[in-house]
């Protein structure tokens, strides 16, 4: 309990604290400058405010008192003293009371009640919420950071620091924040060998060479980042789970990761393979209804909790993309989920059962086949069969993280089952962090989408996806938000400094999905870069436009990302979608394009939506242009609401997209001198590269659709361009790994001037004779010699490379020249 104390000892103590604090401040400032611009600190840079702004916080208390000594509370205190000292430029030191001077007071509501019984939050507080309040306590002006749980206090400390870093007014603070939903988790698709499936930011923070890393420093730093935006759980291994993760010997190792997470209030969970009772358990079955199997899960789970008392639970991917599942024994996902849920129940753990269950050997010749229907078909009939600690984890759209999809109808199809939305932070289909694509606006469209459940019975009560997943509509005990993050060991976590806005944005939306994309990106920009209006205005604009730009040159009108779906999920390769069982079909042929998913003539997918939604998509007249090809097969000459034909829209969209991507370079250049030079140049190179990629996409898709449809571009760019510039082409690597140190640069191209195409072998300028090809200094990952030997007029590019396999050169396009 904290008590007031005498003035004399106050002064002594204060000067001691001040001295200690000054040393601490020097240390943190020094260490900060060493790491300042690697991106490792992300939005927690805590850079010093300019003196004028810092003055505003002159009354900020010089010490932070923790009312208890739990691990998380101590973390909150350390973070607050470190952050405030750095931001304000004067020491704020840790103090354990008794309260003898103005202080930041950190403690749970119960602890605060002991200290100041009359101070009560203005509203009821549950869960991990926090209350920030400036108030007099025992005669001293204090800043109170409190909440029902230690974790809430930690979140409050981060929120207070964020306010300081963005120089918000905190004079008369009185703010309660409550998380929208209990589940705010990230998944990592990390393999035990250290690789990350669909990870673009380096190897795993957790695993290396089939072991848990000895040095888990980065894992701790990651937990800090997660906690700073309110994320409370992390699944550390791939959903394509290696059964060995549940070996007894492995559990002990994994418990070290939980130890590292614990001070930050982040719960650890594991992805598990449903076949484990057989593959590693030595049983002759993994049938979820077999009592031996139930017993195996119970014992295994008990063992985990013995070593990791705050273990979060399991994530299950089953009967999907070759994974074992309950279908082996004719059992349902509910049978499988419940056997594990019952093992977790006594410990308070949960099972995330993924709704991403589909047959990837669909008959592509059958126009009624439809992968989009799978999640609803599999799970809706089981509504009510799942135990209360099972959460059905549903991808935002019915296919697989495409650049645009409608909200999955399954969100509206589970009334007696917990659900969580799965959003993909790692940009698998949206540019793989080599291209800018800020996903918060896309996520918000889905979260805000009103499913109009029960309109017929109850009149219209909005039932947006965010409320469904949070369990608010059907009063579920749990639910929320899961983001597939896939950060890695790269200093800047995701392999790209600007991509971190997606991780930040996910956390902020999971906390409060009512925040606008503008607010989120503005916060992130100020915290990550600076409050300089030129910087925040430019970066905010770039981020907010980036999804539409990326969509416009990769997959407009809802056709899906027209990428290499059987390969790298990055290059343009629209043909790869067809004539296979994966079901990511766009059904483009000589006459038209799009999947007919109508109830009347198509696959019937639209019938999975609540009745009030169906007319929106079923009728061509109502269907929004940006999802037209997701729901309808139309002739190329079909006229959109915009007044353009589909084919002309596709041409225009690709050209506009490429132009806008090139304009990103121009916008970015205006920031020279406003931000750290190295970072400026790094990001500039990325925008230049993206501008080149946009041209690659533009030409690949326009060329493909022109040849398919035979309909020329009204603006004479597509077919005519090919004739006129027949020696102008792009070559690039599809396999090189791109990050700040291995980066292939492609300058934006202007085909009409025949000016720029670039690609290269290591530091090699290529003169291929006539026409002359040239390359800026670009970098291939491999030092092996790759020689671009030349081309002949009117012929495809000829590439000769000693290491063609290793390089994975892909000749993307001849653009042609005179
Ligand atoms: C982890 C997509 C990805 C796979 C991923 C899968 C999933 O198909 O390409 O890499 O597997 O989704 O979400 O399970």
Short mmCIF file of C-alpha atoms and ligand atoms in Angstrom, two decimals, residues 189 197-198 238-240 317 321 354 356 395 400 422 428 569, ligand 1:
data_model
loop_
_atom_site.label_atom_id
_atom_site.label_comp_id
_atom_site.label_asym_id
_atom_site.label_seq_id
_atom_site.Cartn_x
_atom_site.Cartn_y
_atom_site.Cartn_z
CA UNK A 189 3.40 -19.76 -39.97
CA UNK A 197 5.56 -20.21 -44.96
CA UNK A 198 4.53 -17.04 -46.81
CA UNK A 238 2.78 -23.04 -38.90
CA UNK A 239 -0.84 -24.15 -39.20
CA UNK A 240 0.60 -26.79 -41.51
CA UNK A 317 -5.93 -26.88 -39.77
CA UNK A 321 -4.59 -28.78 -48.56
CA UNK A 354 -9.91 -23.08 -39.06
CA UNK A 356 -10.29 -23.12 -44.35
CA UNK A 395 -10.67 -16.08 -43.43
CA UNK A 400 -7.95 -17.11 -49.88
CA UNK A 422 -8.56 -14.38 -39.88
CA UNK A 428 0.99 -13.25 -49.71
CA UNK A 569 1.54 -16.05 -55.70
C1 LIG B 1 -0.30 -22.18 -44.34
C2 LIG B 1 -2.93 -20.47 -48.55
C3 LIG B 1 -1.44 -20.34 -48.50
C4 LIG B 1 -0.80 -21.49 -47.73
C5 LIG B 1 -1.43 -21.51 -46.35
C6 LIG B 1 -2.93 -21.69 -46.50
C7 LIG B 1 -3.64 -21.65 -45.18
O1 LIG B 1 -3.29 -21.55 -49.35
O2 LIG B 1 -0.93 -20.28 -49.79
O3 LIG B 1 0.56 -21.26 -47.66
O4 LIG B 1 -0.88 -22.54 -45.57
O5 LIG B 1 -3.44 -20.63 -47.27
O6 LIG B 1 -4.14 -20.60 -44.84
O7 LIG B 1 -3.68 -22.66 -44.50
#
